[in-house]
mmCIF file with all atom_site columns, C-alpha atoms in Angstrom:
data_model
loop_
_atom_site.group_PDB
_atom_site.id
_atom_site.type_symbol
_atom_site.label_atom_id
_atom_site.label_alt_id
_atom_site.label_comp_id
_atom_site.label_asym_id
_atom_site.label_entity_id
_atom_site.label_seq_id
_atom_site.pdbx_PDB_ins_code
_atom_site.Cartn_x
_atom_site.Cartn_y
_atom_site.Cartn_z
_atom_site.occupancy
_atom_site.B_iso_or_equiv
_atom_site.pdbx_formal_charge
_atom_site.auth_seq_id
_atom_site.auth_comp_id
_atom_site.auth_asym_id
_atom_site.auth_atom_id
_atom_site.pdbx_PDB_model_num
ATOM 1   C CA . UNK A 1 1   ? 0.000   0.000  0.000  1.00 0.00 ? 536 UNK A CA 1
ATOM 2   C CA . UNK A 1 2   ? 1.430   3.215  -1.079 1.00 0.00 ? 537 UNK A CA 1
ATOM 3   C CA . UNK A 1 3   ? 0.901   6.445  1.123  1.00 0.00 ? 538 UNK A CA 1
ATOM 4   C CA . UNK A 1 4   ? -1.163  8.099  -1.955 1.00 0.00 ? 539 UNK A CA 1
ATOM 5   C CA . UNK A 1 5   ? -3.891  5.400  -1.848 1.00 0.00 ? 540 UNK A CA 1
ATOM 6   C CA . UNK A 1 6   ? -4.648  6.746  1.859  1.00 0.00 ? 541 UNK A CA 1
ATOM 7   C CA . UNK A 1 7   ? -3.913  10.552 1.163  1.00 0.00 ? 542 UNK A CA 1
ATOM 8   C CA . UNK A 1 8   ? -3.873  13.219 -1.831 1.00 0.00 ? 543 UNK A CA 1
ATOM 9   C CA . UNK A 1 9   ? -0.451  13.119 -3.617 1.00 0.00 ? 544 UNK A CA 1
ATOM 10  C CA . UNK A 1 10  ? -1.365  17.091 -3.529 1.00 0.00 ? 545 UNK A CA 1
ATOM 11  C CA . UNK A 1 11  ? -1.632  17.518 0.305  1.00 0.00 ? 546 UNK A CA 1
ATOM 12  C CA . UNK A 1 12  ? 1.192   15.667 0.940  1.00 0.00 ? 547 UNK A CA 1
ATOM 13  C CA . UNK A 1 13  ? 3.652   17.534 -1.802 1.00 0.00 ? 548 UNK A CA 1
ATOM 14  C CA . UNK A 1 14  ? 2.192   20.773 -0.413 1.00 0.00 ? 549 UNK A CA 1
ATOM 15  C CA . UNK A 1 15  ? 2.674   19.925 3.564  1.00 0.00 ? 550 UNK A CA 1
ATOM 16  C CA . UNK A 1 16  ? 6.276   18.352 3.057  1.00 0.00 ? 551 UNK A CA 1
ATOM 17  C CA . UNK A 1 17  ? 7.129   21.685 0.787  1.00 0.00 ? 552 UNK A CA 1
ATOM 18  C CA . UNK A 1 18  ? 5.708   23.199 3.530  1.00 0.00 ? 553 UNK A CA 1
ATOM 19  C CA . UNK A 1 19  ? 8.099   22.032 6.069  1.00 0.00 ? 554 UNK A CA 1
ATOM 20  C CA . UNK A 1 20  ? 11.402  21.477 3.993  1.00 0.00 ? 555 UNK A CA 1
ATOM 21  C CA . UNK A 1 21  ? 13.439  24.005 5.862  1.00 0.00 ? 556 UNK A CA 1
ATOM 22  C CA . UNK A 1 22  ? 15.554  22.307 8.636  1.00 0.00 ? 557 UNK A CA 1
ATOM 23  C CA . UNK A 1 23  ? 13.900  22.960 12.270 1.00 0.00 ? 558 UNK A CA 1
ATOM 24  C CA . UNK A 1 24  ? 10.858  23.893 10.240 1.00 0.00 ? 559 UNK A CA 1
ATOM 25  C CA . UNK A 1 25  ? 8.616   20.973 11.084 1.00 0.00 ? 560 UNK A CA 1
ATOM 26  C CA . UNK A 1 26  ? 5.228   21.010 13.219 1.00 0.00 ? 561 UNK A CA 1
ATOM 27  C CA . UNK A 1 27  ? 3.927   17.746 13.493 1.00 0.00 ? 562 UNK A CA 1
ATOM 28  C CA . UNK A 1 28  ? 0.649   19.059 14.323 1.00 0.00 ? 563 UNK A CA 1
ATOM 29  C CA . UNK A 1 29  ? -0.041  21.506 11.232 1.00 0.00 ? 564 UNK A CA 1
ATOM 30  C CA . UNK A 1 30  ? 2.019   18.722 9.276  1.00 0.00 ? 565 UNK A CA 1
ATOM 31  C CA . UNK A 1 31  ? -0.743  16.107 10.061 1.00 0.00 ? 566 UNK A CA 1
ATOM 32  C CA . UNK A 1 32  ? -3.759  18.425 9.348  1.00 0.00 ? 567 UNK A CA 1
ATOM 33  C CA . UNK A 1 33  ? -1.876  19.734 5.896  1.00 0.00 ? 568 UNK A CA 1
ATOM 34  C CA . UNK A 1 34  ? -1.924  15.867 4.658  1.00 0.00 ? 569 UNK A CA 1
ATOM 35  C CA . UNK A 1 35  ? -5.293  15.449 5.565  1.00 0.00 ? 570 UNK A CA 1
ATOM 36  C CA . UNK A 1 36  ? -4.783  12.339 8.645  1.00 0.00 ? 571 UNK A CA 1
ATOM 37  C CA . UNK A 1 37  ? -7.355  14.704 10.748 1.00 0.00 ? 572 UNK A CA 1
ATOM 38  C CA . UNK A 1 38  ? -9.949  13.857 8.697  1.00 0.00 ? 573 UNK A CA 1
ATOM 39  C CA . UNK A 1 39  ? -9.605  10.931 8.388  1.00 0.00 ? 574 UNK A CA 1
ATOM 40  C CA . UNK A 1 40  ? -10.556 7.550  9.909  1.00 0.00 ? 575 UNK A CA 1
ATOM 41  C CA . UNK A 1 41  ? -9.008  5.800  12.523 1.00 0.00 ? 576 UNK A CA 1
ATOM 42  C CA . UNK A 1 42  ? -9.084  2.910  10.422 1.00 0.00 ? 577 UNK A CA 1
ATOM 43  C CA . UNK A 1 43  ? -7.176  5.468  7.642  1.00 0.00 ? 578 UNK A CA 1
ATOM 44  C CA . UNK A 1 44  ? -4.930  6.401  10.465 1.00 0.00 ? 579 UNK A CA 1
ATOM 45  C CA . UNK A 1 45  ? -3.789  3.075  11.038 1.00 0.00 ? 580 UNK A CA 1
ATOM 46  C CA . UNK A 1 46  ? -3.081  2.462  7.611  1.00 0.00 ? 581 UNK A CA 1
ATOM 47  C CA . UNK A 1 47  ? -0.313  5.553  7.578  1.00 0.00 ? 582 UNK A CA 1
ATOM 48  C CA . UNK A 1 48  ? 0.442   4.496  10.385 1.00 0.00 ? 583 UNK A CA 1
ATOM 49  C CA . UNK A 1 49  ? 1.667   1.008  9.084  1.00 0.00 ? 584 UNK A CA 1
ATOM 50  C CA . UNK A 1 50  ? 3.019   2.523  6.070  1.00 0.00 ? 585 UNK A CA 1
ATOM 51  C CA . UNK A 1 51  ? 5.596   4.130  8.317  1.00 0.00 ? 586 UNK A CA 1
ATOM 52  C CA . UNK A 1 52  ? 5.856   1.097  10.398 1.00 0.00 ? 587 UNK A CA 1
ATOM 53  C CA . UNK A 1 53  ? 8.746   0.175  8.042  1.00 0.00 ? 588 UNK A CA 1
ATOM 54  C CA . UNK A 1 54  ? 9.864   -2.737 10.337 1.00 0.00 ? 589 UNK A CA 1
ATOM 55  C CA . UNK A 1 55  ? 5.926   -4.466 10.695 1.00 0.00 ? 590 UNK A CA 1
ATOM 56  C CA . UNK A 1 56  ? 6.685   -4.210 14.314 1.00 0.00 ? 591 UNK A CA 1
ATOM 57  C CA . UNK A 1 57  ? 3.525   -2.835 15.514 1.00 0.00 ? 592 UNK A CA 1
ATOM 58  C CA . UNK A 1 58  ? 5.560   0.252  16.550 1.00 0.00 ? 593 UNK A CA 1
ATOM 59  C CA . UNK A 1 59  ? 7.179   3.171  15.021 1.00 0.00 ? 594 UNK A CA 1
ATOM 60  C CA . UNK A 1 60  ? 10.764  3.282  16.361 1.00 0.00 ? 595 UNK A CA 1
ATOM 61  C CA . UNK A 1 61  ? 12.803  6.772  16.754 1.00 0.00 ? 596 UNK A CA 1
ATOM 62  C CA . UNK A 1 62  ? 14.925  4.950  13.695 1.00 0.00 ? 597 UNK A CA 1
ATOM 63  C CA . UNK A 1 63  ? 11.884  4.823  11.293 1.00 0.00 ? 598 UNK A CA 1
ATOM 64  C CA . UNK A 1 64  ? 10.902  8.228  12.042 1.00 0.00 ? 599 UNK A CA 1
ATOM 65  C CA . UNK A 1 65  ? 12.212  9.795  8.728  1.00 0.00 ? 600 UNK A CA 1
ATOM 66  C CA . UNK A 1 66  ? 8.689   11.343 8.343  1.00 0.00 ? 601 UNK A CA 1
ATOM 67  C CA . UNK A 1 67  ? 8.799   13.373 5.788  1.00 0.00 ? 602 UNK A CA 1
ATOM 68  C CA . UNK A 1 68  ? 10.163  10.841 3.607  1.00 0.00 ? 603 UNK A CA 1
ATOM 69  C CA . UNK A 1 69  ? 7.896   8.360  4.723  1.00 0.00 ? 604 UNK A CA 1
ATOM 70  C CA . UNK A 1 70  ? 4.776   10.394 2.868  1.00 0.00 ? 605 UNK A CA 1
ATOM 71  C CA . UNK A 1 71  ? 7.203   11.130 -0.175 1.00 0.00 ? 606 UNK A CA 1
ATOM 72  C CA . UNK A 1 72  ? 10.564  10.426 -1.403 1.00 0.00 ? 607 UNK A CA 1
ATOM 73  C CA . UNK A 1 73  ? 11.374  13.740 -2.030 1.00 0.00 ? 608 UNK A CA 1
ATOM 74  C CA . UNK A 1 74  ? 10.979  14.984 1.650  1.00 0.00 ? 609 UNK A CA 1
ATOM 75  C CA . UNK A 1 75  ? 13.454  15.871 3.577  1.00 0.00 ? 610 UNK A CA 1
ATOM 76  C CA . UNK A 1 76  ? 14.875  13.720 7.006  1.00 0.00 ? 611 UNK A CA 1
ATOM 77  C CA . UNK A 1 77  ? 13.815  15.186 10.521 1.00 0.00 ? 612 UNK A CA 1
ATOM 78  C CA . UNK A 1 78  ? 16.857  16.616 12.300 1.00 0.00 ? 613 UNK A CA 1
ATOM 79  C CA . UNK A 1 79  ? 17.443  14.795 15.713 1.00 0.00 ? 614 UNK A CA 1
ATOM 80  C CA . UNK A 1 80  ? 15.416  17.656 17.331 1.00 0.00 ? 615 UNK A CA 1
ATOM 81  C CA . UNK A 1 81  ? 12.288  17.218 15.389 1.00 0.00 ? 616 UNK A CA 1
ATOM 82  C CA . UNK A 1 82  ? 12.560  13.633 15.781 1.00 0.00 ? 617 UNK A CA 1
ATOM 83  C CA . UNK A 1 83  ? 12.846  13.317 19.368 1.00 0.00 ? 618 UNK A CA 1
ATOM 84  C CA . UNK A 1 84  ? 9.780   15.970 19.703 1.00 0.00 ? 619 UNK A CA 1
ATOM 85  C CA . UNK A 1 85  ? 7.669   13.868 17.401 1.00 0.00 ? 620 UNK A CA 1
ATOM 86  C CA . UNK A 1 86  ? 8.308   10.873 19.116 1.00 0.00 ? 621 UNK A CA 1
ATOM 87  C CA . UNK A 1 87  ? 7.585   12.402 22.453 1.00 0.00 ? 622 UNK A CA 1
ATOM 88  C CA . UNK A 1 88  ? 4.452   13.944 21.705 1.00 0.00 ? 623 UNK A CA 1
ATOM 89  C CA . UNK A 1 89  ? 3.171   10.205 19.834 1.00 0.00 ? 624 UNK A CA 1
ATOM 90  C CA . UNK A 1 90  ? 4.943   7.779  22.284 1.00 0.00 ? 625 UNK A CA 1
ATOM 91  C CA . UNK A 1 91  ? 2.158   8.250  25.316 1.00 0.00 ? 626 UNK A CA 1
ATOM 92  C CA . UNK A 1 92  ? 3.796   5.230  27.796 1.00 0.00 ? 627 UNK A CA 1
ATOM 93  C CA . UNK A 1 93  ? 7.298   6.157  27.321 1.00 0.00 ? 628 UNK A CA 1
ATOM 94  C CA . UNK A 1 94  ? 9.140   3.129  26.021 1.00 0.00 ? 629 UNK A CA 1
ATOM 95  C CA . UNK A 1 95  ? 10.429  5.235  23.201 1.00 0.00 ? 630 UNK A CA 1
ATOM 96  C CA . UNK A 1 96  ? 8.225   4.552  20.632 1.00 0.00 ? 631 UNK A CA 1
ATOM 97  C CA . UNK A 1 97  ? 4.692   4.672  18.836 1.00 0.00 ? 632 UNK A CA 1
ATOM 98  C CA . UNK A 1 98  ? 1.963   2.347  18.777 1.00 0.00 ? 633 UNK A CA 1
ATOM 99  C CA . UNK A 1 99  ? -0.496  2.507  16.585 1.00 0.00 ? 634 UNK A CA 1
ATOM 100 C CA . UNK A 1 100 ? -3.105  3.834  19.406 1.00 0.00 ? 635 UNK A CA 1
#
């Protein structure tokens, strides 16, 4: 499953454009620009494995490349970004995401 058979190729060239400076990314706007707050949480969970790179039921601070997860022309998140993304998803604090 590709990431464009969940999501608008648009929205998600126009969100990661959006973000491509370095230190530029808000995960929050990022997520509403592609569209994911609209969507189900069946949808969610599809991204969500899409990212899951590693079908580990869990996204990993190694697998959090996010902007190149929605397209291979985004950019990687600088260690900063990274580690706030992953705190704000990873609600137990074993360093990483589930799909909840």
């Amino acid at each position: 499953m590709a990431m464009t058979d969940v999501l608008s190729a648009e929205d998600i060239k126009k969100a990661v454009g959006a973000f491509s400076a370095a230190e530029s990314f808000n995960y929050k706007k990022f997520f509403e620009m592609v569209g994911l707050k609209k969507k189900s949480p069946e949808d969610v969970k599809k991204v969500f494995h899409i990212l899951d790179k590693d079908r580990s039921g869990f996204i990993e601070e190694e697998e959090l490349f996010v902007l190149k997860g929605f397209t291979p022309e985004g950019r990687d998140l600088s260690d900063k970004e990274t580690k706030a993304l992953l705190a704000a998803g990873d609600k137990d604090g074993d360093g990483k995401i589930g799909a909840d």
